[in-house]
Every structure is written in C-alpha cells, then in structure tokens.
Tab-separated table of C-alpha atoms and ligand atoms in Angstrom:
chain	number	residue	atom	x	y	z
A	1274	UNK	CA	0.000	0.000	0.000
A	1275	UNK	CA	1.242	3.511	-0.779
A	1276	UNK	CA	2.937	5.009	2.285
A	1277	UNK	CA	0.704	8.035	3.022
A	1278	UNK	CA	2.190	10.913	5.010
A	1279	UNK	CA	-0.288	12.215	7.578
A	1280	UNK	CA	-0.229	15.892	6.813
A	1281	UNK	CA	-1.629	18.163	9.452
A	1282	UNK	CA	-2.381	21.744	8.387
A	1283	UNK	CA	-4.716	23.888	10.424
A	1284	UNK	CA	-7.371	24.204	7.702
A	1285	UNK	CA	-8.687	27.718	7.674
A	1286	UNK	CA	-12.430	27.769	8.308
A	1287	UNK	CA	-13.297	29.970	5.357
A	1288	UNK	CA	-12.021	27.457	2.802
A	1289	UNK	CA	-14.503	24.715	1.998
A	1290	UNK	CA	-13.753	22.561	-1.037
A	1291	UNK	CA	-15.973	20.838	-3.537
A	1292	UNK	CA	-14.749	18.405	-6.199
A	1293	UNK	CA	-16.964	17.972	-9.259
A	1294	UNK	CA	-16.289	14.698	-11.064
A	1295	UNK	CA	-15.063	11.674	-9.067
A	1296	UNK	CA	-13.090	9.739	-11.670
A	1297	UNK	CA	-9.386	8.839	-11.700
A	1298	UNK	CA	-8.476	12.501	-11.075
A	1299	UNK	CA	-11.425	13.757	-9.019
A	1300	UNK	CA	-11.699	10.996	-6.445
A	1301	UNK	CA	-7.940	10.987	-5.842
A	1302	UNK	CA	-8.004	14.783	-5.538
A	1303	UNK	CA	-10.961	14.751	-3.118
A	1304	UNK	CA	-9.440	12.088	-0.868
A	1305	UNK	CA	-5.949	13.568	-1.135
A	1306	UNK	CA	-7.263	16.958	0.023
A	1307	UNK	CA	-9.175	15.239	2.852
A	1308	UNK	CA	-5.962	13.467	3.833
A	1309	UNK	CA	-4.342	16.919	4.029
A	1310	UNK	CA	-7.052	17.921	6.521
A	1311	UNK	CA	-9.464	19.804	4.232
A	1312	UNK	CA	-13.203	19.301	4.372
A	1313	UNK	CA	-14.235	18.110	0.909
A	1314	UNK	CA	-17.608	17.660	-0.782
A	1315	UNK	CA	-17.633	15.436	-3.852
A	1316	UNK	CA	-20.195	14.946	-6.594
A	1317	UNK	CA	-20.499	13.094	-9.863
A	1318	UNK	CA	-23.220	12.929	-12.521
A	1319	UNK	CA	-22.819	9.132	-12.680
A	1320	UNK	CA	-25.223	8.018	-9.939
A	1321	UNK	CA	-23.923	4.446	-9.993
A	1322	UNK	CA	-20.399	5.640	-9.349
A	1323	UNK	CA	-21.632	7.969	-6.587
A	1324	UNK	CA	-23.621	5.171	-4.921
A	1325	UNK	CA	-20.565	2.929	-5.003
A	1326	UNK	CA	-18.456	5.669	-3.379
A	1327	UNK	CA	-21.136	6.409	-0.758
A	1328	UNK	CA	-21.228	2.669	0.001
A	1329	UNK	CA	-17.479	2.870	0.637
A	1330	UNK	CA	-16.384	1.028	-2.530
A	1331	UNK	CA	-13.802	2.757	-4.680
A	1332	UNK	CA	-15.135	2.503	-8.269
A	1333	UNK	CA	-11.685	1.720	-9.689
A	1334	UNK	CA	-8.411	0.202	-8.503
A	1335	UNK	CA	-5.610	2.511	-7.323
A	1336	UNK	CA	-3.109	1.506	-4.584
A	1337	UNK	CA	-4.060	3.312	-1.356
A	1338	UNK	CA	-7.368	4.689	-2.642
A	1339	UNK	CA	-9.714	2.279	-0.868
A	1340	UNK	CA	-7.911	2.918	2.423
A	1341	UNK	CA	-8.332	6.700	1.991
A	1342	UNK	CA	-12.002	6.275	1.112
A	1343	UNK	CA	-12.624	4.174	4.221
A	1344	UNK	CA	-10.667	6.632	6.367
A	1345	UNK	CA	-12.338	9.811	5.175
A	1346	UNK	CA	-15.893	8.599	4.926
A	1347	UNK	CA	-15.291	7.661	8.538
A	1348	UNK	CA	-13.565	10.930	9.488
A	1349	UNK	CA	-16.327	12.906	7.775
A	1350	UNK	CA	-13.756	15.020	5.926
A	1351	UNK	CA	-14.970	13.552	2.629
A	1352	UNK	CA	-18.682	13.874	1.946
A	1353	UNK	CA	-20.041	12.548	-1.391
A	1354	UNK	CA	-23.206	14.423	-2.418
A	1355	UNK	CA	-25.608	13.578	-5.201
A	1356	UNK	CA	-26.674	17.140	-5.800
A	1357	UNK	CA	-24.358	19.341	-7.863
A	1358	UNK	CA	-26.164	22.536	-6.819
A	1359	UNK	CA	-25.766	21.679	-3.163
A	1360	UNK	CA	-22.110	20.782	-3.659
A	1361	UNK	CA	-21.369	24.057	-5.436
A	1362	UNK	CA	-23.402	26.342	-3.176
A	1363	UNK	CA	-21.712	25.031	-0.035
A	1364	UNK	CA	-18.133	25.462	-1.220
A	1365	UNK	CA	-15.799	28.428	-1.580
A	1366	UNK	CA	-13.434	26.489	-3.873
A	1367	UNK	CA	-14.715	24.161	-6.625
A	1368	UNK	CA	-12.254	21.818	-8.377
A	1369	UNK	CA	-13.521	20.840	-11.833
A	1370	UNK	CA	-12.381	17.257	-12.462
A	1371	UNK	CA	-14.912	16.325	-15.129
A	1372	UNK	CA	-14.013	14.324	-18.224
A	1373	UNK	CA	-12.563	15.979	-21.315
A	1374	UNK	CA	-12.921	13.049	-23.744
A	1375	UNK	CA	-11.736	13.311	-27.317
A	1376	UNK	CA	-13.914	13.804	-30.363
A	1377	UNK	CA	-13.292	11.755	-33.494
A	1378	UNK	CA	-11.053	14.528	-34.858
A	1379	UNK	CA	-8.924	14.469	-31.711
A	1380	UNK	CA	-10.361	17.710	-30.347
A	1381	UNK	CA	-11.082	17.700	-26.601
A	1382	UNK	CA	-14.807	17.639	-25.853
A	1383	UNK	CA	-15.269	20.372	-23.225
A	1384	UNK	CA	-19.051	20.160	-22.956
A	1385	UNK	CA	-18.913	18.753	-19.404
A	1386	UNK	CA	-16.640	21.634	-18.347
A	1387	UNK	CA	-18.987	24.159	-19.926
A	1388	UNK	CA	-22.118	22.725	-18.356
A	1389	UNK	CA	-20.603	22.769	-14.851
A	1390	UNK	CA	-19.378	26.325	-15.447
A	1391	UNK	CA	-22.971	27.317	-16.266
A	1392	UNK	CA	-24.198	25.600	-13.090
A	1393	UNK	CA	-21.624	27.556	-11.096
A	1394	UNK	CA	-22.753	30.785	-12.750
A	1395	UNK	CA	-26.351	30.350	-11.712
A	1396	UNK	CA	-25.752	29.492	-8.114
A	1397	UNK	CA	-23.416	31.917	-6.507
A	1398	UNK	CA	-24.052	34.968	-4.377
A	1399	UNK	CA	-20.671	35.286	-2.712
A	1400	UNK	CA	-17.019	34.675	-3.558
A	1401	UNK	CA	-16.103	31.455	-5.355
A	1402	UNK	CA	-12.821	30.137	-6.762
A	1403	UNK	CA	-13.349	27.782	-9.718
A	1404	UNK	CA	-10.301	25.578	-10.346
A	1405	UNK	CA	-9.893	23.749	-13.650
A	1406	UNK	CA	-8.080	20.494	-12.813
A	1407	UNK	CA	-9.239	18.441	-15.788
A	1408	UNK	CA	-6.688	18.411	-18.579
A	1409	UNK	CA	-8.006	20.914	-21.094
A	1410	UNK	CA	-6.492	22.700	-24.120
A	1411	UNK	CA	-5.003	26.128	-23.651
A	1412	UNK	CA	-7.622	28.933	-23.408
A	1413	UNK	CA	-10.225	26.606	-21.822
A	1414	UNK	CA	-9.943	28.270	-18.401
A	1415	UNK	CA	-10.509	31.635	-20.055
A	1416	UNK	CA	-13.667	30.194	-21.634
A	1417	UNK	CA	-14.833	28.958	-18.231
A	1418	UNK	CA	-14.458	32.516	-16.923
A	1419	UNK	CA	-16.388	33.972	-19.876
A	1420	UNK	CA	-19.121	31.341	-19.436
A	1421	UNK	CA	-19.553	32.088	-15.729
A	1422	UNK	CA	-19.720	35.807	-16.477
A	1423	UNK	CA	-22.116	35.348	-19.418
A	1424	UNK	CA	-24.553	33.099	-17.554
A	1425	UNK	CA	-25.155	35.167	-14.516
A	1426	UNK	CA	-22.189	35.748	-12.231
A	1427	UNK	CA	-20.438	39.083	-11.917
A	1428	UNK	CA	-16.728	38.776	-12.520
A	1429	UNK	CA	-15.704	40.463	-9.266
A	1430	UNK	CA	-17.042	37.669	-7.071
A	1431	UNK	CA	-15.567	34.716	-8.908
A	1432	UNK	CA	-12.018	33.752	-9.791
A	1433	UNK	CA	-10.880	31.119	-12.252
A	1434	UNK	CA	-7.681	29.116	-11.781
A	1435	UNK	CA	-5.938	26.245	-13.538
A	1436	UNK	CA	-4.276	23.582	-11.371
A	1437	UNK	CA	-3.358	20.685	-13.669
A	1438	UNK	CA	-2.938	17.166	-12.297
A	1439	UNK	CA	0.210	15.091	-12.912
A	1440	UNK	CA	-1.137	11.799	-11.582
A	1441	UNK	CA	0.039	8.521	-13.112
A	1442	UNK	CA	-2.370	5.609	-12.965
A	1443	UNK	CA	-1.185	2.978	-10.549
A	1444	UNK	CA	0.555	5.601	-8.378
A	1445	UNK	CA	-2.087	8.366	-8.355
A	1446	UNK	CA	-2.526	8.585	-4.574
A	1447	UNK	CA	1.228	8.702	-4.054
A	1448	UNK	CA	1.641	11.248	-6.857
A	1449	UNK	CA	-1.050	13.525	-5.392
A	1450	UNK	CA	0.500	13.563	-1.897
A	1451	UNK	CA	4.111	13.649	-3.134
A	1452	UNK	CA	4.035	15.868	-6.254
A	1453	UNK	CA	7.209	16.869	-8.119
A	1454	UNK	CA	5.652	20.268	-8.568
A	1455	UNK	CA	2.345	22.111	-8.217
A	1456	UNK	CA	1.336	24.428	-11.043
A	1457	UNK	CA	-1.106	27.253	-10.230
A	1458	UNK	CA	-2.486	29.295	-13.105
A	1459	UNK	CA	-4.233	32.319	-11.580
A	1460	UNK	CA	-5.466	35.806	-12.494
A	1461	UNK	CA	-5.706	37.353	-9.003
A	1462	UNK	CA	-3.702	37.388	-5.754
A	1463	UNK	CA	-6.812	36.207	-3.929
A	1464	UNK	CA	-6.922	33.009	-6.015
A	1465	UNK	CA	-3.176	32.514	-5.598
A	1466	UNK	CA	-3.357	32.896	-1.794
A	1467	UNK	CA	-6.223	30.434	-1.461
A	1468	UNK	CA	-4.493	27.755	-3.570
A	1469	UNK	CA	-1.143	28.240	-1.814
A	1470	UNK	CA	-3.011	27.775	1.481
A	1471	UNK	CA	-4.767	24.624	0.236
A	1472	UNK	CA	-1.468	23.084	-0.890
A	1473	UNK	CA	0.603	24.445	2.044
A	1474	UNK	CA	1.024	20.943	3.553
A	1475	UNK	CA	2.748	19.666	0.381
A	1476	UNK	CA	6.473	20.342	0.276
A	1477	UNK	CA	7.399	20.854	-3.396
A	1478	UNK	CA	8.071	23.691	-5.858
A	1479	UNK	CA	4.894	25.726	-6.485
A	1480	UNK	CA	4.910	27.441	-9.848
A	1481	UNK	CA	2.498	30.387	-10.119
A	1482	UNK	CA	1.640	31.376	-13.706
A	1483	UNK	CA	-1.222	32.776	-15.769
A	1484	UNK	CA	-4.056	30.482	-16.899
A	1485	UNK	CA	-2.850	29.677	-20.406
A	1486	UNK	CA	0.699	28.949	-19.284
A	1487	UNK	CA	-0.575	26.482	-16.679
A	1488	UNK	CA	-2.699	24.669	-19.279
A	1489	UNK	CA	0.236	24.554	-21.696
A	1490	UNK	CA	2.558	23.102	-19.018
A	1491	UNK	CA	0.214	20.134	-18.641
A	1492	UNK	CA	-0.253	19.404	-22.334
A	1493	UNK	CA	3.418	19.997	-23.094
A	1494	UNK	CA	4.462	17.640	-20.250
A	1495	UNK	CA	2.405	14.741	-21.590
A	1496	UNK	CA	3.393	15.542	-25.165
A	1497	UNK	CA	7.091	15.506	-24.241
A	1498	UNK	CA	6.814	12.205	-22.344
A	1499	UNK	CA	4.961	10.687	-25.307
A	1500	UNK	CA	7.644	12.045	-27.624
A	1501	UNK	CA	10.355	10.326	-25.560
A	1502	UNK	CA	8.501	7.026	-25.890
A	1503	UNK	CA	7.921	7.322	-29.632
A	1504	UNK	CA	11.518	8.467	-30.094
A	1505	UNK	CA	12.906	5.318	-28.438
A	1506	UNK	CA	10.419	3.164	-30.331
A	1507	UNK	CA	11.653	4.710	-33.594
A	1508	UNK	CA	15.215	3.885	-32.497
A	1509	UNK	CA	14.039	0.347	-31.604
A	1510	UNK	CA	12.846	-0.096	-35.178
A	1511	UNK	CA	16.337	0.748	-36.440
A	1512	UNK	CA	17.861	-1.581	-33.824
A	1513	UNK	CA	15.710	-4.415	-35.208
A	1514	UNK	CA	16.966	-3.624	-38.705
A	1515	UNK	CA	20.626	-3.556	-37.659
A	1516	UNK	CA	20.848	-6.073	-34.799
A	1517	UNK	CA	21.538	-3.384	-32.176
A	1518	UNK	CA	20.080	-3.499	-28.644
A	1519	UNK	CA	17.649	-0.684	-27.802
A	1520	UNK	CA	17.815	-1.335	-24.051
A	1521	UNK	CA	21.524	-0.527	-24.192
A	1522	UNK	CA	20.784	2.526	-26.350
A	1523	UNK	CA	18.284	3.700	-23.686
A	1524	UNK	CA	20.889	3.141	-21.016
A	1525	UNK	CA	23.444	5.109	-23.004
A	1526	UNK	CA	21.056	7.994	-23.598
A	1527	UNK	CA	19.837	7.967	-20.007
A	1528	UNK	CA	23.320	8.472	-18.590
A	1529	UNK	CA	23.170	12.004	-19.983
A	1530	UNK	CA	21.347	13.945	-17.247
A	1531	UNK	CA	19.950	16.247	-19.927
A	1532	UNK	CA	18.083	13.255	-21.378
A	1533	UNK	CA	17.339	11.044	-18.347
A	1534	UNK	CA	16.614	7.303	-18.423
A	1535	UNK	CA	12.887	7.346	-17.680
A	1536	UNK	CA	10.269	7.005	-20.403
A	1537	UNK	CA	12.837	5.490	-22.754
A	1538	UNK	CA	11.516	1.915	-22.520
A	1539	UNK	CA	10.834	0.590	-26.008
A	1540	UNK	CA	7.757	-1.597	-26.391
A	1541	UNK	CA	4.386	-1.873	-28.072
A	1542	UNK	CA	3.750	1.815	-27.364
A	1543	UNK	CA	1.871	4.111	-25.028
A	1544	UNK	CA	-1.810	3.762	-24.169
A	1545	UNK	CA	-4.045	4.911	-21.349
A	1546	UNK	CA	-6.569	7.686	-21.085
A	1547	UNK	CA	-4.029	10.486	-21.115
A	1548	UNK	CA	-1.149	10.305	-23.584
A	1549	UNK	CA	-3.088	9.302	-26.729
A	1550	UNK	CA	-5.904	11.780	-25.981
A	1551	UNK	CA	-3.642	14.613	-24.830
A	1552	UNK	CA	-1.286	14.621	-27.804
A	1553	UNK	CA	-4.252	14.664	-30.194
A	1554	UNK	CA	-5.890	17.527	-28.292
A	1555	UNK	CA	-2.590	19.404	-28.060
A	1556	UNK	CA	-1.922	18.991	-31.785
A	1557	UNK	CA	-5.491	20.057	-32.563
A	1558	UNK	CA	-5.439	23.220	-30.443
A	1559	UNK	CA	-2.049	24.117	-31.886
A	1560	UNK	CA	-3.327	23.734	-35.440
A	1561	UNK	CA	-6.434	25.768	-34.573
A	1562	UNK	CA	-4.005	28.565	-33.671
A	1563	UNK	CA	-2.093	28.113	-36.911
A	1564	UNK	CA	0.911	26.369	-35.348
A	1565	UNK	CA	2.636	23.502	-37.193
A	1566	UNK	CA	2.291	20.550	-34.759
A	1567	UNK	CA	3.598	17.910	-37.193
A	1568	UNK	CA	6.133	16.741	-34.584
A	1569	UNK	CA	3.230	15.433	-32.470
A	1570	UNK	CA	1.532	13.931	-35.516
A	1571	UNK	CA	4.722	11.942	-36.053
A	1572	UNK	CA	4.758	10.889	-32.367
A	1573	UNK	CA	1.207	9.571	-32.792
A	1574	UNK	CA	1.988	7.824	-36.107
A	1575	UNK	CA	4.992	5.998	-34.618
A	1576	UNK	CA	2.831	4.911	-31.680
A	1577	UNK	CA	-0.032	3.659	-33.830
A	1578	UNK	CA	2.427	1.611	-35.926
A	1579	UNK	CA	3.712	-0.361	-32.892
A	1580	UNK	CA	0.803	-2.832	-32.957
A	1581	UNK	CA	1.187	-3.607	-36.679
A	1582	UNK	CA	4.931	-4.086	-36.301
A	1583	UNK	CA	4.513	-6.452	-33.364
A	1584	UNK	CA	1.898	-8.541	-35.197
A	1585	UNK	CA	4.243	-8.724	-38.199
A	1586	UNK	CA	7.025	-9.989	-35.908
A	1587	UNK	CA	4.681	-12.700	-34.579
A	1588	UNK	CA	3.646	-13.642	-38.101
A	1589	UNK	CA	7.295	-14.034	-39.097
A	1590	UNK	CA	7.530	-16.787	-36.442
A	1591	UNK	CA	4.060	-18.353	-36.704
A	1592	UNK	CA	3.488	-18.031	-40.468
A	1593	UNK	CA	-0.364	-18.157	-40.683
A	1594	UNK	CA	-2.272	-16.714	-37.699
A	1595	UNK	CA	-5.621	-18.131	-38.763
A	1596	UNK	CA	-6.669	-20.975	-36.480
A	1597	UNK	CA	-3.552	-20.672	-34.310
A	1598	UNK	CA	-3.935	-20.487	-30.509
A	1599	UNK	CA	-2.197	-17.441	-29.028
A	1600	UNK	CA	-1.901	-16.801	-25.290
A	1601	UNK	CA	-1.874	-13.118	-24.312
A	1602	UNK	CA	-0.425	-12.292	-20.897
A	1603	UNK	CA	-1.150	-8.682	-19.958
A	1604	UNK	CA	-4.078	-6.522	-21.155
A	1605	UNK	CA	-3.843	-3.340	-19.003
A	1606	UNK	CA	-2.217	-0.334	-20.694
A	1607	UNK	CA	0.497	-0.500	-18.021
A	1608	UNK	CA	1.158	-2.540	-14.880
A	1609	UNK	CA	-0.392	-1.466	-11.569
A	1610	UNK	CA	-3.790	-0.606	-13.028
A	1611	UNK	CA	-6.947	-2.376	-14.200
A	1612	UNK	CA	-7.422	0.223	-16.963
A	1613	UNK	CA	-7.505	-0.987	-20.579
A	1614	UNK	CA	-8.389	2.326	-22.259
A	1615	UNK	CA	-6.321	2.719	-25.455
A	1616	UNK	CA	-4.256	-0.250	-24.282
A	1617	UNK	CA	-1.801	-1.434	-26.981
A	1618	UNK	CA	-2.082	-4.924	-25.456
A	1619	UNK	CA	-5.813	-5.015	-26.167
A	1620	UNK	CA	-5.163	-3.578	-29.645
A	1621	UNK	CA	-2.772	-6.483	-30.391
A	1622	UNK	CA	-5.286	-9.033	-29.069
A	1623	UNK	CA	-8.121	-7.584	-31.162
A	1624	UNK	CA	-5.971	-7.610	-34.305
A	1625	UNK	CA	-5.100	-11.261	-33.671
A	1626	UNK	CA	-8.802	-12.064	-33.311
A	1627	UNK	CA	-9.509	-10.276	-36.605
A	1628	UNK	CA	-6.786	-12.380	-38.234
A	1629	UNK	CA	-8.511	-15.565	-37.070
A	1630	UNK	CA	-6.350	-16.556	-34.114
A	1631	UNK	CA	-7.888	-18.203	-31.045
A	1632	UNK	CA	-7.038	-16.198	-27.930
A	1633	UNK	CA	-6.346	-17.354	-24.370
A	1634	UNK	CA	-6.145	-14.174	-22.249
A	1635	UNK	CA	-4.858	-13.363	-18.775
A	1636	UNK	CA	-4.257	-10.150	-16.806
A	1637	UNK	CA	-3.884	-9.890	-13.009
A	1638	UNK	CA	-6.314	-6.963	-12.794
A	1639	UNK	CA	-7.676	-5.887	-16.165
A	1640	UNK	CA	-9.447	-8.997	-17.478
A	1641	UNK	CA	-12.829	-7.797	-16.301
A	1642	UNK	CA	-12.538	-4.518	-18.247
A	1643	UNK	CA	-10.951	-6.097	-21.324
A	1644	UNK	CA	-14.092	-8.181	-21.837
A	1645	UNK	CA	-16.032	-5.095	-22.918
A	1646	UNK	CA	-13.481	-4.411	-25.666
A	1647	UNK	CA	-12.850	-8.063	-26.569
A	1648	UNK	CA	-15.891	-10.164	-25.615
A	1649	UNK	CA	-15.371	-13.793	-24.638
A	1650	UNK	CA	-16.363	-16.341	-27.305
A	1651	UNK	CA	-16.179	-20.042	-26.332
A	1652	UNK	CA	-13.254	-21.681	-28.123
A	1653	UNK	CA	-12.266	-18.401	-29.799
A	1654	UNK	CA	-11.675	-15.806	-27.066
A	1655	UNK	CA	-11.278	-17.188	-23.549
A	1656	UNK	CA	-10.240	-15.466	-20.311
A	1657	UNK	CA	-8.309	-17.242	-17.585
A	1658	UNK	CA	-7.481	-16.364	-13.998
A	1659	UNK	CA	-4.085	-18.044	-14.145
A	1660	UNK	CA	-1.239	-17.475	-16.639
A	1661	UNK	CA	-0.331	-21.181	-16.750
A	1662	UNK	CA	-3.878	-22.085	-17.813
A	1663	UNK	CA	-3.773	-19.356	-20.452
A	1664	UNK	CA	-0.631	-20.764	-22.103
A	1665	UNK	CA	-1.937	-24.353	-22.282
A	1666	UNK	CA	-1.624	-25.775	-25.823
A	1667	UNK	CA	-0.765	-22.307	-27.221
A	1668	UNK	CA	1.180	-21.985	-30.493
A	1669	UNK	CA	2.634	-18.743	-29.155
A	1670	UNK	CA	2.531	-16.707	-25.933
A	1671	UNK	CA	2.762	-12.908	-25.876
A	1672	UNK	CA	3.675	-10.795	-22.823
A	1673	UNK	CA	2.189	-7.346	-23.511
A	1674	UNK	CA	2.069	-5.636	-20.074
A	1675	UNK	CA	5.094	-5.720	-17.797
A	1676	UNK	CA	3.326	-6.898	-14.635
A	1677	UNK	CA	6.013	-7.872	-12.088
A	1678	UNK	CA	4.525	-11.382	-11.799
A	1679	UNK	CA	5.443	-12.103	-15.432
A	1680	UNK	CA	9.126	-11.639	-14.664
A	1681	UNK	CA	8.646	-14.347	-11.978
A	1682	UNK	CA	6.855	-16.857	-14.252
A	1683	UNK	CA	8.302	-20.377	-14.301
A	1684	UNK	CA	9.182	-20.327	-18.007
A	1685	UNK	CA	10.256	-23.976	-17.932
A	1686	UNK	CA	6.720	-24.863	-16.867
A	1687	UNK	CA	5.267	-22.478	-19.473
A	1688	UNK	CA	7.253	-24.211	-22.227
A	1689	UNK	CA	5.985	-27.650	-21.214
A	1690	UNK	CA	2.375	-26.398	-21.259
A	1691	UNK	CA	2.600	-24.808	-24.726
A	1692	UNK	CA	2.096	-26.669	-27.998
A	1693	UNK	CA	4.817	-24.578	-29.734
A	1694	UNK	CA	7.352	-22.654	-27.594
A	1695	UNK	CA	7.187	-19.249	-29.317
A	1696	UNK	CA	7.395	-16.318	-26.852
A	1697	UNK	CA	6.779	-12.725	-27.969
A	1698	UNK	CA	7.823	-10.054	-25.447
A	1699	UNK	CA	6.163	-6.685	-26.129
A	1700	UNK	CA	7.711	-4.976	-23.107
A	1701	UNK	CA	11.240	-6.438	-23.014
A	1702	UNK	CA	10.570	-8.189	-19.724
A	1703	UNK	CA	12.929	-11.110	-20.282
A	1704	UNK	CA	16.607	-11.655	-21.018
A	1705	UNK	CA	16.769	-13.056	-24.576
A	1706	UNK	CA	19.674	-15.471	-24.039
A	1707	UNK	CA	18.278	-17.099	-20.880
A	1708	UNK	CA	14.853	-17.534	-22.499
A	1709	UNK	CA	16.381	-19.086	-25.610
A	1710	UNK	CA	18.468	-21.431	-23.456
A	1711	UNK	CA	15.139	-22.817	-22.167
A	1712	UNK	CA	14.280	-23.739	-25.757
A	1713	UNK	CA	11.950	-20.896	-26.671
A	1714	UNK	CA	11.817	-19.230	-30.068
A	1715	UNK	CA	11.849	-15.672	-28.637
A	1716	UNK	CA	11.367	-12.184	-30.005
A	1717	UNK	CA	11.098	-8.810	-28.282
A	1718	UNK	CA	11.283	-5.095	-29.218
A	1719	UNK	CA	14.445	-3.530	-30.572
A	1720	UNK	CA	16.700	-6.369	-29.443
A	1721	UNK	CA	18.366	-9.245	-31.330
B	1005	LIG	C1	0.587	9.791	-17.725
B	1005	LIG	C2	1.630	10.774	-17.189
B	1005	LIG	O1	2.777	10.039	-16.758
B	1005	LIG	C3	1.037	11.540	-16.003
B	1005	LIG	O2	1.964	12.479	-15.526
B	1005	LIG	C4	-0.229	12.244	-16.467
B	1005	LIG	O3	-0.818	12.974	-15.412
B	1005	LIG	C5	-1.227	11.235	-16.994
B	1005	LIG	O4	-0.644	10.473	-18.070
B	1005	LIG	P1	-0.330	7.425	-17.163
B	1005	LIG	O5	-1.005	7.560	-18.498
B	1005	LIG	O6	-1.128	6.975	-15.996
B	1005	LIG	O7	0.341	8.849	-16.737
B	1005	LIG	O8	0.825	6.329	-17.338
B	1005	LIG	P2	2.373	6.392	-17.694
B	1005	LIG	O9	3.073	5.683	-16.604
B	1005	LIG	O10	2.783	7.753	-18.034
B	1005	LIG	O11	2.444	5.481	-19.025
B	1005	LIG	C6	1.680	5.871	-20.141
B	1005	LIG	C7	1.922	4.834	-21.228
B	1005	LIG	O12	3.273	4.926	-21.708
B	1005	LIG	C8	1.723	3.382	-20.788
B	1005	LIG	O13	1.019	2.670	-21.799
B	1005	LIG	C9	3.141	2.846	-20.669
B	1005	LIG	O14	3.212	1.451	-20.957
B	1005	LIG	C10	3.849	3.626	-21.761
B	1005	LIG	N1	5.295	3.762	-21.545
B	1005	LIG	C11	5.733	4.453	-20.448
B	1005	LIG	C12	6.177	3.231	-22.473
B	1005	LIG	O15	5.769	2.606	-23.458
B	1005	LIG	N2	7.518	3.411	-22.300
B	1005	LIG	C13	8.003	4.089	-21.218
B	1005	LIG	O16	9.226	4.193	-21.097
B	1005	LIG	C14	7.089	4.609	-20.261
C-alpha cells in the first residue's frame, strides 16, 4: 500500500472545497485533500459511481485509494453528495475534475466543463474560486471565466484558476501527496493565496503562472513524455533492422542527465486515457491557432504503428495466424492498473482475433474490463485467472504488459504447457539469451 504521510495543516475555516467529477483525477483529488485535513464535498453525474463511493467502494483500482475512502468517509472530511447545486453552493473552492474526452477529430470535448461552469454561474451569491483540474487545451480556463460571467455571475465575485494534475495511474494517490511540482495558473492574488493555502502541507516547488501557461505546461508535459517514448520506439525499429540493442541505447542515452533514463523503454507503445488523448488535443489546439504541430503527428503515427509491427514480428515466427492459438499475458495499458483504455495490449489481441487466431487471455487486474473491448467467445476468445492455464496448448505466448509477476513466471513450466514454444515479449521483460536457453523461439522489441 502507498505510504501516506499524515499531513496536518490547520485548515482555515473559510475554505470549503468541492470536487466535481469523481473519476481517476477527481476521487484521488478529493481524498488527497481530505488526507491533508481539508473538508471536501464530492459529486459526480454518474449516480452508480456515486452510490458505489457512498457505500465505501472505490469505483476503480488505485493503490491506497480504498484505504483513503474508508478513512475519510469515517472521518467525515470527505462527503459525497448527489446534488451538484448543493455541492457548489456550499463550497468556496470548486475543483472541476470532469471528463474531457476526445472527439473523433482528436479535439477535446469540453461540454462537461462548460455545463458545470454554467451551473456555477447560476448558483453563486458570494465569492467562489473555480479551479480547472481536468486536462483541457489552452484557453479553456478563459472560456470557463467567460461562461460564468455570461450566464449570470459578476466577474468580481468569482475567480478562475488552472491547477493541472500530474497523476500517473497505478501511483495516483502517491503522486497527489508527493508531487514533483504544483502548477497554479491564476489571475488574481486572492486566487493565488487560497491555492497556496490549500497546498501548504505539500512540500514541493509551487509554480504560479497565468491560466494559459498552466494549461500549456500540462499538455506539453504529456506531449514531451509521449515524444520520448515514440523516439525510443523509432530507435528500436532501427535496432531491429541492424541487430543493435535498444535497451543498451536507452541506457546510453539515459546516462546524460539532460536526457534522463525514464520514459525510454521501447515496447508496443503508449496507451491509457491520457497520452493518446492529450497529444491529439494538443496537436489540434495548436493547429487551430495556426501552429505547425507535425512533430506530435509523427509521435502519434509511430505509436499507432507499434501494434502492426509487433503482429508482423509474430507472423514471421508463426506463419499463418488463422486458427492458431495465441496466449496473451497482460491486457492493461500499463502494470499497476486495471485500466484498458487505449491499451496497446488489447489492440494487439483484437488484431489477432480479426486475423482468425484463437485467444487465451490473462491479466492480473484488467481482465474484467478487457471483456467489454474483446468479448469472450467459447473456443475463440477465452479469459483465464491463471497465466499457466492461459498458455496451455498455445502456439505462441505474448507478454504485452510488464506486470512484475510475469518476470517471476516459471518459463520452464510455461514451455511444457505450450504446444509450440514461441514467446513474444512486447515490453522487453525477459533476457533473450536465458529464455532461448530454455528452448523458446523468442522475439522482443528492438533487441536481437
Ligand atoms: C501519464 C503521465 O505520466 C502523467 O503524468 C499524467 O498525469 C497522466 O498520463 P499514465 O497515463 O497513468 O500517466 O501512465 P504512464 O506511466 O505515463 O504510461 C503511459 C503509457 O506509456 C503506458 O502505456 C506505458 O506502458 C507507456 N510507456 C511508459 C512506455 O511505453 N515506455 C516508457 O518508457 C514509459
């Protein structure tokens, strides 16, 4: 469980917080603020999710989240409310953590942000600070301010701020309570003072900027991390063509402190609900403002090509895929989470199904969610609760998410259970020579 510091500010009475939207960002934010000693109201338009939270069940898996939910329902510092009006009217600071999903053209859909902004506008008669925490394209916070003004609230009694989240799934609670930095986009000293007070218990650099700069920091951060990943995957492609070893290239690059080793792990690419969505939204908003964002288009193209390349590698070992039995170990977009949104592992599995392969699937956490993207079909698509069952009689086994338990698998036992010992490693979990010594035909990413 994530080690949670007990932070003990003396919360000032005139700050009462409301969090609108209790998803991966909102619920962690609400419980993280409660853990810091703030009194937090929470609300969400999804009544099922709200009921689950009120019943004390975290609606998704995050290390440390269930413990915080238990603790702060009990302490009374976290109070989930069904009614948005009530939640807004009782708070002096409202954190907007609603979804900003992507449209088909990549543009961020800000309709949830706008509708909450209009609710805020119609219900205030004293000071309110509205904080945009959802990841939104630059100028969105300015639009929230215009919307609040336009739909009924005078500008002098409301402030808008942007306080982007930098939470990684699988470590979100830890990341919230131990941030590398806090970014505060504000327009007034009053807003700045309130946010500095709210985050006073957290010991990290606090960067105060204007609204647009704060929004750009968030998008640019995710775009840069995605660029690092696509860069090393591009290099991995050249390593495959020349027999070089991309893990050694990453090590060599990473020893330069200007580059840094992290986010240089070659594999089947980046997924999740942030990187793919954020680089499309960032590229779109840049192009709307007449800026050439082709660098990010290339980052996305490289990433989308990972799945095809990996399938081609498998085909070069298996020949025909049709009718073959392929075991897939790992479906989550990354280890430590049950989230399969934009997961490259699921994308590989679905392509194999389209090519006629029979799938035997296993993931320690994400199987339940993968079923909605890749429904079970007896004899064609089957889910197992044990990796050794999944590999039984398989003509190939693929490891597509680097869950720690896969590094501990008894590969000798796996080989005996398989019909043909072909092992495809989409996340470079294993050492090629030791796997081949066991008798596997092995391939991975960017390595001989
Ligand atoms: C990311 C950012 O890290 C976080 O700061 C932001 O707030 C939200 O988006 P997250 O999407 O949860 O967090 O996961 P992350 O750990 O960043 O990984 C994203 C994807 O990149 C995963 O699919 C992962 O497998 C992939 N990845 C990561 C690589 O392929 N190679 C790497 O070296 C690192």
